[in-house]
Amino acid sequence: MTFKVAAIQMCSGVDPQKNADDMARLVRDAAAQGAVYVQTPEMTGALQRNRAALKAVLADEDSDVIVARAAALARDLGIFVHVGSTAIARGDEKMANRGFLFGPDGKRICSYDKIHMFDVDLDNGESWRESSAYEAGTEARVANLPFATLGFAICYDVRFPQLFRSEAMAGAEILTVPAAFTRQTGEAHWEILLRARAIENGAFLVAAAQGGVHEDGRETYGHSMIIDPWGRVLAEAGGAGEAVLVAEIDIADVKAARGKIPNLKNAREFSLDRVAVSGGIPA
């Protein structure tokens, strides 16, 4: 089965309403190009370093402007809209970094909370502690769509291959990595991580990213990508600013790739043995 998918690159600011308007314009562009599945980046609704200011504009998912607009877009355009993620109020001290998938009837199919928290100290002085503000998810998720099975992840999740393997073993044919990668980590690892996840699972991968210098001062890497099961980059955006990537994919390519390299079938259980050696380094 052949169909078109899209990845929307954004440079979200601090105002959720403006970001919702930008999202709607770009999603409509993708739909006009024939995309039946459209993905937006991580934190579509707002990128805001000041957590008090972010919480001040947050809503629960029943009242969130991004959620409402995405549902309306899916219904009006008759497509699947995947909000890569947006910050959602949980009703306690923490927020959720939550993705949403809406069907052509505008109804929510499912949601996914980012599992792995970006708690790092980078060489350039950047320090991030997502776990201090966000509650980590605990469930991987796949969704059976009419044309393919979709697996979910968000940004830092891409560094944990076991998540993608579990989704591929559950039948996922399209893996997703909406993201807001930092420029430093993106330059070093973004493309190679995405291509590796596609190759090792014999799956398409769609990664909509944030790109550019944002209102809150952070800089994200951009380079949204759509990758095929053999690891070939079908479409790629630039490093900054908005973009609409559309690629036609043939889901039969998943079966073909997994037939050539049947590593999902060849995987084996194994034990780990630790051998201890006494003494110091030889002189």
Short mmCIF file of C-alpha atoms in Angstrom, two decimals:
data_model
loop_
_atom_site.label_atom_id
_atom_site.label_comp_id
_atom_site.label_asym_id
_atom_site.label_seq_id
_atom_site.Cartn_x
_atom_site.Cartn_y
_atom_site.Cartn_z
CA MET A 1 0.00 0.00 0.00
CA THR A 2 1.36 3.39 -1.02
CA PHE A 3 0.44 6.66 0.71
CA LYS A 4 1.95 9.99 1.75
CA VAL A 5 3.19 10.96 5.20
CA ALA A 6 4.37 14.37 6.41
CA ALA A 7 6.66 15.80 9.07
CA ILE A 8 6.08 19.41 10.13
CA GLN A 9 9.10 21.39 11.30
CA MET A 10 8.32 24.34 13.57
CA CYS A 11 10.09 26.95 15.70
CA SER A 12 7.54 27.13 18.49
CA GLY A 13 7.51 30.18 20.72
CA VAL A 14 6.00 30.85 24.13
CA ASP A 15 2.41 31.60 23.03
CA PRO A 16 0.31 28.43 22.58
CA GLN A 17 -2.33 30.23 20.51
CA LYS A 18 0.22 31.48 17.97
CA ASN A 19 1.83 28.05 17.86
CA ALA A 20 -1.59 26.49 17.24
CA ASP A 21 -2.14 28.89 14.34
CA ASP A 22 1.28 28.04 12.88
CA MET A 23 0.61 24.33 13.30
CA ALA A 24 -2.74 24.61 11.52
CA ARG A 25 -1.23 26.46 8.56
CA LEU A 26 1.53 23.87 8.13
CA VAL A 27 -0.75 20.86 8.59
CA ARG A 28 -3.10 22.24 5.95
CA ASP A 29 -0.13 22.63 3.61
CA ALA A 30 0.84 18.98 4.16
CA ALA A 31 -2.74 17.79 3.59
CA ALA A 32 -2.92 19.83 0.37
CA GLN A 33 0.13 17.88 -0.82
CA GLY A 34 -1.72 14.62 -0.22
CA ALA A 35 -0.43 13.54 3.19
CA VAL A 36 -2.84 11.25 5.07
CA TYR A 37 -0.67 11.20 8.21
CA VAL A 38 0.91 14.42 9.51
CA GLN A 39 3.25 14.65 12.50
CA THR A 40 4.20 17.80 14.43
CA PRO A 41 7.29 18.23 16.68
CA GLU A 42 7.83 17.73 20.39
CA MET A 43 6.47 20.64 22.43
CA THR A 44 4.36 21.97 19.58
CA GLY A 45 2.37 24.10 22.01
CA ALA A 46 5.19 26.06 23.62
CA LEU A 47 8.93 26.04 24.19
CA GLN A 48 9.47 27.99 27.38
CA ARG A 49 12.50 27.68 29.69
CA ASN A 50 10.72 29.55 32.49
CA ARG A 51 8.67 26.77 34.02
CA ALA A 52 6.48 29.08 36.07
CA ALA A 53 5.58 30.96 32.89
CA LEU A 54 4.96 27.67 31.08
CA LYS A 55 2.66 26.39 33.80
CA ALA A 56 0.76 29.67 33.69
CA VAL A 57 -0.36 28.98 30.11
CA LEU A 58 -0.94 25.23 30.48
CA ALA A 59 -4.27 23.46 30.45
CA ASP A 60 -5.41 19.89 30.91
CA GLU A 61 -5.90 17.94 27.70
CA ASP A 62 -9.64 18.60 27.63
CA SER A 63 -8.99 22.36 27.47
CA ASP A 64 -5.67 22.53 25.64
CA VAL A 65 -5.64 24.71 22.50
CA ILE A 66 -3.23 22.45 20.58
CA VAL A 67 -5.29 19.35 21.32
CA ALA A 68 -8.51 21.06 20.24
CA ARG A 69 -7.00 22.51 17.07
CA ALA A 70 -5.38 19.20 16.06
CA ALA A 71 -8.66 17.33 16.52
CA ALA A 72 -10.46 19.91 14.38
CA LEU A 73 -7.79 19.76 11.68
CA ALA A 74 -7.96 15.96 11.51
CA ARG A 75 -11.75 16.12 11.14
CA ASP A 76 -11.82 18.99 8.67
CA LEU A 77 -9.08 17.56 6.46
CA GLY A 78 -10.04 13.89 6.84
CA ILE A 79 -6.51 12.84 7.83
CA PHE A 80 -4.56 11.47 10.80
CA VAL A 81 -2.89 14.25 12.82
CA HIS A 82 -0.16 13.29 15.29
CA VAL A 83 0.76 16.05 17.74
CA GLY A 84 4.32 14.95 18.49
CA SER A 85 3.90 16.32 21.97
CA THR A 86 2.78 19.29 23.98
CA ALA A 87 3.01 20.12 27.68
CA ILE A 88 -0.15 19.13 29.54
CA ALA A 89 -1.20 20.06 33.08
CA ARG A 90 -1.58 16.96 35.24
CA GLY A 91 -3.30 18.50 38.25
CA ASP A 92 -0.26 18.04 40.50
CA GLU A 93 3.22 19.60 40.62
CA LYS A 94 4.39 17.84 37.47
CA MET A 95 3.49 18.25 33.79
CA ALA A 96 3.16 15.59 31.10
CA ASN A 97 5.14 15.68 27.86
CA ARG A 98 2.31 14.07 25.91
CA GLY A 99 1.74 13.17 22.27
CA PHE A 100 -1.70 12.71 20.70
CA LEU A 101 -3.02 10.94 17.62
CA PHE A 102 -6.34 12.02 16.08
CA GLY A 103 -8.27 10.20 13.36
CA PRO A 104 -10.16 11.57 10.34
CA ASP A 105 -13.32 11.81 12.47
CA GLY A 106 -11.53 14.18 14.84
CA LYS A 107 -11.60 11.71 17.72
CA ARG A 108 -8.53 10.99 19.80
CA ILE A 109 -7.16 7.54 19.00
CA CYS A 110 -4.52 7.46 21.72
CA SER A 111 -1.90 9.44 23.61
CA TYR A 112 1.69 8.72 24.62
CA ASP A 113 3.72 10.20 27.49
CA LYS A 114 7.48 10.53 26.95
CA ILE A 115 9.16 7.74 28.89
CA HIS A 116 12.80 8.83 29.09
CA MET A 117 13.56 12.17 30.74
CA PHE A 118 16.35 14.35 29.33
CA ASP A 119 18.49 14.84 32.45
CA VAL A 120 21.91 15.84 31.10
CA ASP A 121 24.82 18.26 31.42
CA LEU A 122 26.33 19.19 28.05
CA ASP A 123 29.83 20.38 27.25
CA ASN A 124 28.64 23.83 26.22
CA GLY A 125 27.21 24.52 29.67
CA GLU A 126 23.61 23.59 28.91
CA SER A 127 21.97 21.64 31.70
CA TRP A 128 18.54 20.01 31.46
CA ARG A 129 16.48 18.26 34.14
CA GLU A 130 13.19 17.23 32.55
CA SER A 131 12.41 14.93 35.45
CA SER A 132 12.10 17.91 37.79
CA ALA A 133 9.12 19.23 35.83
CA TYR A 134 7.67 16.28 33.90
CA GLU A 135 6.29 12.96 35.04
CA ALA A 136 7.79 10.17 32.95
CA GLY A 137 5.48 7.87 31.02
CA THR A 138 5.47 4.15 31.75
CA GLU A 139 3.81 2.60 28.68
CA ALA A 140 5.05 2.03 25.13
CA ARG A 141 2.29 2.25 22.54
CA VAL A 142 1.43 1.16 19.01
CA ALA A 143 -1.68 2.08 17.03
CA ASN A 144 -3.15 0.04 14.20
CA LEU A 145 -4.14 2.49 11.45
CA PRO A 146 -5.90 1.44 8.23
CA PHE A 147 -2.65 1.68 6.24
CA ALA A 148 0.08 0.82 8.80
CA THR A 149 0.89 0.18 12.44
CA LEU A 150 2.43 3.20 14.17
CA GLY A 151 4.90 3.15 17.08
CA PHE A 152 5.35 6.12 19.43
CA ALA A 153 8.37 7.85 20.96
CA ILE A 154 9.44 11.40 21.79
CA CYS A 155 12.91 12.95 21.36
CA TYR A 156 15.30 11.51 24.03
CA ASP A 157 13.49 8.18 23.69
CA VAL A 158 15.47 7.70 20.46
CA ARG A 159 18.56 6.82 22.54
CA PHE A 160 16.80 3.77 23.99
CA PRO A 161 16.62 1.16 21.21
CA GLN A 162 14.72 -1.32 23.37
CA LEU A 163 11.64 0.89 23.13
CA PHE A 164 11.65 0.77 19.33
CA ARG A 165 12.42 -2.93 19.25
CA SER A 166 9.44 -3.67 21.50
CA GLU A 167 7.19 -1.67 19.17
CA ALA A 168 8.58 -3.36 16.05
CA MET A 169 8.05 -6.77 17.65
CA ALA A 170 4.46 -5.68 18.31
CA GLY A 171 4.03 -4.97 14.59
CA ALA A 172 5.03 -1.31 14.21
CA GLU A 173 5.84 -0.48 10.58
CA ILE A 174 6.25 3.27 11.06
CA LEU A 175 8.28 4.52 14.02
CA THR A 176 7.94 8.12 15.16
CA VAL A 177 10.41 10.48 16.84
CA PRO A 178 8.96 14.00 17.17
CA ALA A 179 11.71 16.02 18.82
CA ALA A 180 13.25 19.25 20.05
CA PHE A 181 16.90 18.15 19.90
CA THR A 182 19.50 20.66 21.08
CA ARG A 183 21.83 21.93 18.39
CA GLN A 184 24.90 20.39 20.06
CA THR A 185 23.46 16.89 20.41
CA GLY A 186 21.71 17.11 17.06
CA GLU A 187 24.89 17.90 15.17
CA ALA A 188 26.57 14.90 16.78
CA HIS A 189 23.89 12.22 16.84
CA TRP A 190 20.49 13.10 15.32
CA GLU A 191 20.74 11.55 11.86
CA ILE A 192 22.73 8.49 12.88
CA LEU A 193 20.32 7.65 15.70
CA LEU A 194 17.26 8.01 13.47
CA ARG A 195 18.73 5.93 10.67
CA ALA A 196 19.88 3.27 13.12
CA ARG A 197 16.40 2.94 14.65
CA ALA A 198 14.91 2.56 11.14
CA ILE A 199 17.53 0.07 9.95
CA GLU A 200 17.63 -2.17 13.00
CA ASN A 201 13.82 -2.50 13.00
CA GLY A 202 13.23 -2.56 9.24
CA ALA A 203 10.68 0.24 9.60
CA PHE A 204 9.89 3.66 8.21
CA LEU A 205 10.69 6.50 10.61
CA VAL A 206 9.09 9.94 10.71
CA ALA A 207 10.79 12.60 12.84
CA ALA A 208 9.26 16.09 12.98
CA ALA A 209 11.60 18.47 14.78
CA GLN A 210 11.80 21.93 16.25
CA GLY A 211 14.40 24.02 14.43
CA GLY A 212 16.01 27.39 15.06
CA VAL A 213 16.48 29.96 17.83
CA HIS A 214 13.35 30.15 19.97
CA GLU A 215 11.80 33.01 21.92
CA ASP A 216 13.05 31.55 25.19
CA GLY A 217 16.65 31.63 23.92
CA ARG A 218 17.24 27.95 23.29
CA GLU A 219 18.42 26.65 19.92
CA THR A 220 17.13 23.44 18.41
CA TYR A 221 18.71 21.41 15.62
CA GLY A 222 15.89 21.02 13.11
CA HIS A 223 16.64 18.63 10.23
CA SER A 224 13.26 16.88 10.38
CA MET A 225 13.47 13.61 8.47
CA ILE A 226 11.51 10.81 6.86
CA ILE A 227 13.56 7.60 6.52
CA ASP A 228 12.81 4.29 4.82
CA PRO A 229 13.34 0.78 6.28
CA TRP A 230 16.72 0.46 4.54
CA GLY A 231 17.94 3.63 6.26
CA ARG A 232 17.66 5.93 3.26
CA VAL A 233 16.64 9.53 3.95
CA LEU A 234 13.57 10.22 1.80
CA ALA A 235 13.15 13.84 2.89
CA GLU A 236 15.06 16.24 5.14
CA ALA A 237 14.47 19.82 6.27
CA GLY A 238 17.08 22.47 6.95
CA GLY A 239 18.47 23.37 10.34
CA ALA A 240 16.21 26.31 11.15
CA GLY A 241 12.71 27.54 10.50
CA GLU A 242 9.48 26.03 9.31
CA ALA A 243 9.27 23.21 6.78
CA VAL A 244 6.73 20.75 5.46
CA LEU A 245 8.26 17.40 4.48
CA VAL A 246 6.09 15.04 2.45
CA ALA A 247 7.17 11.61 1.22
CA GLU A 248 5.30 8.84 -0.54
CA ILE A 249 5.96 5.51 1.12
CA ASP A 250 5.12 1.94 0.22
CA ILE A 251 4.43 -0.12 3.31
CA ALA A 252 5.50 -3.23 1.37
CA ASP A 253 9.06 -1.93 1.78
CA VAL A 254 8.86 -2.93 5.45
CA LYS A 255 8.20 -6.58 4.60
CA ALA A 256 10.93 -6.46 1.96
CA ALA A 257 13.54 -5.03 4.36
CA ARG A 258 12.64 -7.49 7.11
CA GLY A 259 12.82 -10.31 4.59
CA LYS A 260 16.35 -9.35 3.53
CA ILE A 261 17.60 -8.86 7.09
CA PRO A 262 15.28 -10.89 9.38
CA ASN A 263 16.87 -9.75 12.62
CA LEU A 264 13.50 -9.43 14.37
CA LYS A 265 12.95 -13.16 13.76
CA ASN A 266 16.56 -14.08 14.47
CA ALA A 267 16.71 -12.41 17.88
CA ARG A 268 17.56 -14.81 20.72
CA GLU A 269 17.36 -14.69 24.50
CA PHE A 270 20.72 -14.81 26.23
CA SER A 271 22.30 -14.55 29.66
CA LEU A 272 25.08 -12.20 30.74
CA ASP A 273 28.14 -13.56 32.53
CA ARG A 274 30.61 -11.32 34.34
CA VAL A 275 34.23 -12.49 34.61
CA ALA A 276 36.34 -10.88 37.33
CA VAL A 277 40.09 -10.52 36.94
CA SER A 278 42.17 -9.63 39.99
CA GLY A 279 45.29 -7.50 40.03
CA GLY A 280 46.29 -4.16 38.56
CA ILE A 281 47.43 -2.96 35.14
CA PRO A 282 50.60 -4.78 34.04
CA ALA A 283 53.73 -2.64 34.26
#
